[in-house]
PDB file of C-alpha atoms in Angstrom:
ATOM      1  CA  MET A 411      20.589  32.845 -23.471  1.00 48.00           C
ATOM      2  CA  SER A 412      23.586  32.496 -21.556  1.00 53.00           C
ATOM      3  CA  ALA A 413      24.439  29.171 -19.474  1.00 51.00           C
ATOM      4  CA  ARG A 414      23.811  31.980 -16.169  1.00 55.00           C
ATOM      5  CA  GLY A 415      20.813  32.954 -17.613  1.00 53.00           C
ATOM      6  CA  GLY A 416      19.385  29.472 -17.979  1.00 47.00           C
ATOM      7  CA  ILE A 417      20.232  28.196 -14.725  1.00 44.00           C
ATOM      8  CA  ALA A 418      19.021  31.572 -13.194  1.00 48.00           C
ATOM      9  CA  ALA A 419      15.695  30.644 -15.046  1.00 46.00           C
ATOM     10  CA  ALA A 420      15.382  26.852 -14.240  1.00 41.00           C
ATOM     11  CA  THR A 421      15.788  28.043 -10.494  1.00 43.00           C
ATOM     12  CA  SER A 422      13.946  30.540 -10.165  1.00 48.00           C
ATOM     13  CA  THR A 423      10.631  30.431  -8.074  1.00 47.00           C
ATOM     14  CA  GLU A 424       8.154  30.273 -10.704  1.00 49.00           C
ATOM     15  CA  ALA A 425      10.084  27.496 -12.230  1.00 46.00           C
ATOM     16  CA  LEU A 426      10.409  25.449  -8.855  1.00 45.00           C
ATOM     17  CA  THR A 427       6.761  25.872  -8.457  1.00 47.00           C
ATOM     18  CA  THR A 428       5.891  24.204 -11.647  1.00 49.00           C
ATOM     19  CA  GLU A 429       5.976  20.957 -13.123  1.00 49.00           C
ATOM     20  CA  GLN A 430       6.567  19.767 -16.675  1.00 48.00           C
ATOM     21  CA  PRO A 431       4.972  18.385 -18.737  1.00 51.00           C
ATOM     22  CA  VAL A 432       1.343  19.019 -18.218  1.00 57.00           C
ATOM     23  CA  GLY A 433      -0.882  15.695 -17.848  1.00 64.00           C
ATOM     24  CA  ARG A 434       0.492  12.272 -17.141  1.00 78.00           C
ATOM     25  CA  SER A 435       4.124  12.271 -16.302  1.00 84.00           C
ATOM     26  CA  THR A 436       6.668   9.751 -17.420  1.00 87.00           C
ATOM     27  CA  GLY A 437       6.585   9.078 -13.750  1.00 86.00           C
ATOM     28  CA  TRP A 438       2.913   8.724 -13.343  1.00 86.00           C
ATOM     29  CA  TRP A 439       2.812   6.194 -16.350  1.00 92.00           C
ATOM     30  CA  GLY A 440       6.108   4.456 -14.791  1.00 93.00           C
ATOM     31  CA  MET A 441       4.065   3.457 -11.387  1.00 94.00           C
ATOM     32  CA  VAL A 442       0.974   2.463 -13.057  1.00 94.00           C
ATOM     33  CA  MET A 443       3.173  -0.247 -14.958  1.00 96.00           C
ATOM     34  CA  PHE A 444       4.653  -1.390 -11.924  1.00 95.00           C
ATOM     35  CA  VAL A 445       1.308  -1.645 -10.149  1.00 96.00           C
ATOM     36  CA  ALA A 446      -0.314  -3.628 -13.228  1.00 96.00           C
ATOM     37  CA  THR A 447       3.400  -5.969 -12.715  1.00 96.00           C
ATOM     38  CA  GLU A 448       2.611  -6.399  -8.746  1.00 96.00           C
ATOM     39  CA  ALA A 449      -1.070  -6.558  -9.201  1.00 96.00           C
ATOM     40  CA  THR A 450      -0.486  -9.348 -11.814  1.00 97.00           C
ATOM     41  CA  LEU A 451       1.655 -11.207  -9.386  1.00 96.00           C
ATOM     42  CA  PHE A 452      -0.474 -10.515  -6.016  1.00 97.00           C
ATOM     43  CA  ALA A 453      -2.848 -12.423  -8.901  1.00 97.00           C
ATOM     44  CA  CYS A 454      -0.725 -15.283  -9.211  1.00 97.00           C
ATOM     45  CA  LEU A 455      -0.175 -16.131  -5.663  1.00 97.00           C
ATOM     46  CA  ILE A 456      -3.984 -15.816  -4.509  1.00 96.00           C
ATOM     47  CA  GLY A 457      -4.567 -17.993  -7.539  1.00 96.00           C
ATOM     48  CA  SER A 458      -1.647 -20.734  -6.495  1.00 96.00           C
ATOM     49  CA  TYR A 459      -3.385 -20.416  -3.252  1.00 95.00           C
ATOM     50  CA  PHE A 460      -7.202 -21.401  -4.611  1.00 94.00           C
ATOM     51  CA  TYR A 461      -5.500 -24.098  -6.793  1.00 94.00           C
ATOM     52  CA  LEU A 462      -3.910 -25.754  -3.694  1.00 93.00           C
ATOM     53  CA  ARG A 463      -6.646 -26.021  -1.704  1.00 91.00           C
ATOM     54  CA  PHE A 464      -9.171 -27.201  -4.192  1.00 90.00           C
ATOM     55  CA  GLN A 465      -6.716 -30.037  -5.138  1.00 90.00           C
ATOM     56  CA  HIS A 466      -5.839 -30.603  -1.467  1.00 86.00           C
ATOM     57  CA  GLY A 467      -9.732 -31.537  -1.593  1.00 81.00           C
ATOM     58  CA  GLY A 468      -9.969 -32.309   2.493  1.00 82.00           C
ATOM     59  CA  PRO A 469     -10.459 -29.832   5.263  1.00 87.00           C
ATOM     60  CA  TRP A 470      -8.929 -26.408   4.633  1.00 90.00           C
ATOM     61  CA  PRO A 471      -6.188 -25.381   6.632  1.00 92.00           C
ATOM     62  CA  PRO A 472      -4.854 -28.945   6.689  1.00 91.00           C
ATOM     63  CA  ASP A 473      -3.297 -30.900   8.853  1.00 87.00           C
ATOM     64  CA  GLY A 474      -5.677 -29.879  11.923  1.00 86.00           C
ATOM     65  CA  LEU A 475      -5.005 -26.138  11.864  1.00 90.00           C
ATOM     66  CA  ALA A 476      -7.935 -24.151  13.209  1.00 89.00           C
ATOM     67  CA  ALA A 477      -9.104 -21.689  10.824  1.00 88.00           C
ATOM     68  CA  PRO A 478      -8.118 -18.053  11.018  1.00 91.00           C
ATOM     69  CA  THR A 479      -9.841 -15.970  13.696  1.00 91.00           C
ATOM     70  CA  LEU A 480     -11.449 -12.428  12.338  1.00 93.00           C
ATOM     71  CA  PRO A 481     -11.262 -10.065  15.093  1.00 95.00           C
ATOM     72  CA  ARG A 482      -7.731  -8.956  14.229  1.00 95.00           C
ATOM     73  CA  PRO A 483      -7.713  -9.079  10.385  1.00 96.00           C
ATOM     74  CA  LEU A 484     -11.120  -7.009  10.751  1.00 96.00           C
ATOM     75  CA  LEU A 485      -9.280  -4.601  12.618  1.00 97.00           C
ATOM     76  CA  MET A 486      -6.442  -4.587  10.445  1.00 97.00           C
ATOM     77  CA  THR A 487      -8.811  -4.057   7.679  1.00 97.00           C
ATOM     78  CA  ALA A 488     -10.449  -1.210   9.715  1.00 97.00           C
ATOM     79  CA  VAL A 489      -7.160   0.463   9.671  1.00 97.00           C
ATOM     80  CA  LEU A 490      -5.560   0.055   6.756  1.00 97.00           C
ATOM     81  CA  LEU A 491      -8.622   0.642   4.002  1.00 97.00           C
ATOM     82  CA  PRO A 492      -9.890   3.860   5.388  1.00 97.00           C
ATOM     83  CA  SER A 493      -5.930   5.214   5.190  1.00 97.00           C
ATOM     84  CA  SER A 494      -6.885   5.869   1.630  1.00 97.00           C
ATOM     85  CA  ILE A 495      -9.053   9.048   2.608  1.00 97.00           C
ATOM     86  CA  PRO A 496      -6.784  11.000   4.164  1.00 97.00           C
ATOM     87  CA  MET A 497      -4.085  10.157   1.089  1.00 96.00           C
ATOM     88  CA  VAL A 498      -7.084  11.359  -1.191  1.00 96.00           C
ATOM     89  CA  TRP A 499      -7.449  14.256   1.164  1.00 96.00           C
ATOM     90  CA  ALA A 500      -4.040  15.150   1.316  1.00 95.00           C
ATOM     91  CA  GLU A 501      -3.716  14.970  -2.966  1.00 94.00           C
ATOM     92  CA  ARG A 502      -6.541  17.178  -3.526  1.00 94.00           C
ATOM     93  CA  GLY A 503      -5.540  19.685  -1.063  1.00 92.00           C
ATOM     94  CA  ILE A 504      -2.220  20.375  -2.514  1.00 92.00           C
ATOM     95  CA  ARG A 505      -3.216  20.482  -5.844  1.00 90.00           C
ATOM     96  CA  ARG A 506      -5.209  23.418  -4.250  1.00 91.00           C
ATOM     97  CA  GLY A 507      -2.253  24.975  -2.897  1.00 89.00           C
ATOM     98  CA  GLN A 508      -3.213  23.677   0.724  1.00 92.00           C
ATOM     99  CA  LEU A 509       0.300  22.697   2.025  1.00 93.00           C
ATOM    100  CA  TRP A 510      -1.281  22.400   5.530  1.00 94.00           C
ATOM    101  CA  ARG A 511      -3.992  19.595   3.996  1.00 95.00           C
ATOM    102  CA  LEU A 512      -0.911  17.935   2.556  1.00 94.00           C
ATOM    103  CA  ARG A 513       1.080  17.478   5.616  1.00 96.00           C
ATOM    104  CA  ALA A 514      -2.085  16.352   7.878  1.00 97.00           C
ATOM    105  CA  GLY A 515      -3.168  14.013   5.518  1.00 97.00           C
ATOM    106  CA  LEU A 516       0.274  12.240   4.979  1.00 97.00           C
ATOM    107  CA  ALA A 517       0.801  12.033   8.788  1.00 97.00           C
ATOM    108  CA  VAL A 518      -2.708  10.278   9.360  1.00 98.00           C
ATOM    109  CA  THR A 519      -2.128   7.851   6.380  1.00 98.00           C
ATOM    110  CA  LEU A 520       1.320   7.375   7.821  1.00 98.00           C
ATOM    111  CA  ALA A 521       0.056   6.756  11.390  1.00 98.00           C
ATOM    112  CA  LEU A 522      -2.800   4.564  10.032  1.00 98.00           C
ATOM    113  CA  GLY A 523      -0.405   2.125   8.116  1.00 98.00           C
ATOM    114  CA  VAL A 524       2.146   2.237  10.636  1.00 98.00           C
ATOM    115  CA  THR A 525      -0.848   0.729  12.983  1.00 98.00           C
ATOM    116  CA  PHE A 526      -1.445  -1.774  10.374  1.00 98.00           C
ATOM    117  CA  LEU A 527       2.254  -3.184  10.649  1.00 98.00           C
ATOM    118  CA  ILE A 528       1.869  -3.435  14.177  1.00 97.00           C
ATOM    119  CA  LEU A 529      -1.208  -5.483  14.185  1.00 97.00           C
ATOM    120  CA  VAL A 530       0.288  -7.534  11.336  1.00 97.00           C
ATOM    121  CA  ALA A 531       3.447  -8.269  13.572  1.00 97.00           C
ATOM    122  CA  THR A 532       1.376  -9.276  16.828  1.00 96.00           C
ATOM    123  CA  GLU A 533      -0.492 -11.481  13.998  1.00 95.00           C
ATOM    124  CA  TYR A 534       2.496 -12.988  13.067  1.00 96.00           C
ATOM    125  CA  ALA A 535       3.542 -13.413  17.144  1.00 95.00           C
ATOM    126  CA  GLU A 536       0.426 -15.497  17.389  1.00 93.00           C
ATOM    127  CA  LYS A 537       0.097 -17.572  14.206  1.00 94.00           C
ATOM    128  CA  LEU A 538       3.988 -18.478  14.428  1.00 94.00           C
ATOM    129  CA  ARG A 539       2.963 -20.785  17.884  1.00 93.00           C
ATOM    130  CA  GLU A 540       0.501 -22.902  15.477  1.00 93.00           C
ATOM    131  CA  PHE A 541       2.483 -23.166  12.121  1.00 93.00           C
ATOM    132  CA  THR A 542       5.439 -21.489  10.235  1.00 94.00           C
ATOM    133  CA  ILE A 543       5.858 -21.215   6.889  1.00 94.00           C
ATOM    134  CA  THR A 544       7.620 -24.791   6.584  1.00 93.00           C
ATOM    135  CA  THR A 545       4.437 -26.624   8.573  1.00 92.00           C
ATOM    136  CA  ASN A 546       2.519 -27.388   4.807  1.00 93.00           C
ATOM    137  CA  ALA A 547       1.534 -25.560   1.780  1.00 92.00           C
ATOM    138  CA  TYR A 548      -1.151 -23.484   4.007  1.00 94.00           C
ATOM    139  CA  GLY A 549       1.740 -22.314   6.002  1.00 94.00           C
ATOM    140  CA  SER A 550       3.883 -21.073   3.094  1.00 95.00           C
ATOM    141  CA  LEU A 551       1.137 -19.348   1.400  1.00 96.00           C
ATOM    142  CA  PHE A 552      -0.191 -17.838   4.259  1.00 96.00           C
ATOM    143  CA  TYR A 553       3.334 -16.025   5.224  1.00 97.00           C
ATOM    144  CA  VAL A 554       4.202 -15.527   1.615  1.00 97.00           C
ATOM    145  CA  ILE A 555       0.889 -13.764   0.774  1.00 97.00           C
ATOM    146  CA  THR A 556       0.740 -12.142   3.440  1.00 97.00           C
ATOM    147  CA  GLY A 557       4.615 -10.707   4.346  1.00 97.00           C
ATOM    148  CA  PHE A 558       4.582  -9.805   0.687  1.00 96.00           C
ATOM    149  CA  HIS A 559       1.540  -7.388   1.180  1.00 98.00           C
ATOM    150  CA  GLY A 560       3.697  -6.185   4.546  1.00 97.00           C
ATOM    151  CA  PHE A 561       6.653  -5.416   2.651  1.00 97.00           C
ATOM    152  CA  HIS A 562       4.467  -3.144   0.158  1.00 97.00           C
ATOM    153  CA  VAL A 563       2.601  -1.230   2.845  1.00 98.00           C
ATOM    154  CA  LEU A 564       6.529  -0.889   4.453  1.00 98.00           C
ATOM    155  CA  VAL A 565       7.754   0.338   0.679  1.00 97.00           C
ATOM    156  CA  GLY A 566       4.305   2.628   0.839  1.00 97.00           C
ATOM    157  CA  LEU A 567       5.031   3.796   4.187  1.00 98.00           C
ATOM    158  CA  THR A 568       8.671   4.822   3.158  1.00 97.00           C
ATOM    159  CA  MET A 569       7.510   7.138   0.058  1.00 96.00           C
ATOM    160  CA  ILE A 570       4.592   8.755   2.405  1.00 97.00           C
ATOM    161  CA  SER A 571       7.404   9.256   4.820  1.00 96.00           C
ATOM    162  CA  TRP A 572       9.717  11.106   2.433  1.00 95.00           C
ATOM    163  CA  LEU A 573       6.838  12.758   1.063  1.00 95.00           C
ATOM    164  CA  LEU A 574       6.015  14.352   4.655  1.00 95.00           C
ATOM    165  CA  ALA A 575       9.604  15.266   5.458  1.00 94.00           C
ATOM    166  CA  ALA A 576       9.694  16.736   1.731  1.00 92.00           C
ATOM    167  CA  SER A 577       6.470  18.613   2.182  1.00 91.00           C
ATOM    168  CA  LEU A 578       8.258  20.697   5.325  1.00 89.00           C
ATOM    169  CA  ARG A 579      10.974  22.248   3.014  1.00 85.00           C
ATOM    170  CA  ARG A 580       9.380  25.703   1.373  1.00 79.00           C
ATOM    171  CA  GLY A 581       8.677  25.258  -2.428  1.00 76.00           C
ATOM    172  CA  THR A 582       8.751  21.423  -2.718  1.00 81.00           C
ATOM    173  CA  PHE A 583       5.294  21.072  -3.357  1.00 84.00           C
ATOM    174  CA  GLY A 584       2.613  23.447  -4.298  1.00 82.00           C
ATOM    175  CA  ALA A 585      -0.753  23.914  -6.833  1.00 77.00           C
ATOM    176  CA  ARG A 586       1.200  23.084  -9.797  1.00 79.00           C
ATOM    177  CA  ARG A 587       3.746  21.217  -7.822  1.00 83.00           C
ATOM    178  CA  HIS A 588       2.571  17.612  -6.676  1.00 86.00           C
ATOM    179  CA  ASP A 589       3.062  14.730  -9.008  1.00 89.00           C
ATOM    180  CA  ARG A 590       5.313  13.060  -7.061  1.00 91.00           C
ATOM    181  CA  VAL A 591       2.068  13.081  -4.523  1.00 93.00           C
ATOM    182  CA  ARG A 592      -0.358  11.744  -6.724  1.00 93.00           C
ATOM    183  CA  ILE A 593       2.633   9.108  -7.823  1.00 94.00           C
ATOM    184  CA  ALA A 594       2.707   7.735  -4.176  1.00 95.00           C
ATOM    185  CA  ALA A 595      -1.184   8.221  -3.947  1.00 96.00           C
ATOM    186  CA  ILE A 596      -1.462   5.415  -6.839  1.00 96.00           C
ATOM    187  CA  TYR A 597       0.662   3.085  -5.012  1.00 97.00           C
ATOM    188  CA  TRP A 598      -0.939   3.428  -1.369  1.00 97.00           C
ATOM    189  CA  HIS A 599      -4.240   2.807  -3.001  1.00 97.00           C
ATOM    190  CA  PHE A 600      -3.415  -0.418  -4.533  1.00 97.00           C
ATOM    191  CA  VAL A 601      -1.618  -1.669  -1.431  1.00 97.00           C
ATOM    192  CA  ASP A 602      -5.392  -1.009  -0.208  1.00 97.00           C
ATOM    193  CA  VAL A 603      -7.322  -2.698  -2.918  1.00 97.00           C
ATOM    194  CA  VAL A 604      -4.596  -5.945  -2.250  1.00 98.00           C
ATOM    195  CA  TRP A 605      -5.614  -6.259   1.138  1.00 97.00           C
ATOM    196  CA  ALA A 606      -8.966  -6.587   0.385  1.00 97.00           C
ATOM    197  CA  ALA A 607      -8.424  -9.378  -1.576  1.00 97.00           C
ATOM    198  CA  ILE A 608      -6.165 -11.087   0.583  1.00 97.00           C
ATOM    199  CA  LEU A 609      -8.720 -10.754   3.355  1.00 97.00           C
ATOM    200  CA  PHE A 610     -11.102 -12.596   1.473  1.00 96.00           C
ATOM    201  CA  THR A 611      -8.851 -14.917   0.568  1.00 96.00           C
ATOM    202  CA  ILE A 612      -6.982 -15.795   3.890  1.00 95.00           C
ATOM    203  CA  TYR A 613      -9.073 -15.252   6.123  1.00 94.00           C
ATOM    204  CA  LEU A 614     -12.649 -15.370   5.117  1.00 94.00           C
ATOM    205  CA  SER A 615     -12.822 -18.470   2.770  1.00 90.00           C
ATOM    206  CA  PRO A 616     -11.471 -20.751   4.734  1.00 87.00           C
ATOM    207  CA  SER A 617     -15.030 -20.102   6.961  1.00 79.00           C
ATOM    208  CA  LEU A 618     -17.448 -20.106   3.704  1.00 77.00           C
ATOM    209  CA  SER A 619     -16.113 -24.127   2.876  1.00 62.00           C
TER     210      SER A 619
END
């Protein structure tokens, strides 16, 4: 095949709507390994939280700080955790070639994620009047763990925004061309699961002591 013929074959409509290789792509495995690495980091942070808490031995949070209130964190949870549902719906839709489902699901997920970050910002505005990252060990852990998670949410929203913008271009995604959607979905589900662990660690566990 000539060079011109090879280029024509690679850029044909059939080629552009077909992803190779079939099965788990390198990108899929890369995201799984990345998520495993980040999960280990969050596990270390949460482990540090409980280690310092039990080493402290006294009231927690220390230094007369009030235990975190639950209404806003529970609202944040009610916003973020269900955001995996439209993401799954979008991914399954594009596997069937339903581009409208991809766009609608990504848009809903994006809206829920942005709402979560707005709630995080209001939480910080309130907490900063009580303590900062340098106040004590609790303050350091609170802002590092929740801030690190918020950064991951922001990264996930960047991925989703890119996917949504790309879905507006004809031929970008299809029934056999959706690996990037699947990869982003893995990351977003990870962000949701980590928040459930943070909710228990930061907000619920002080009330159980």
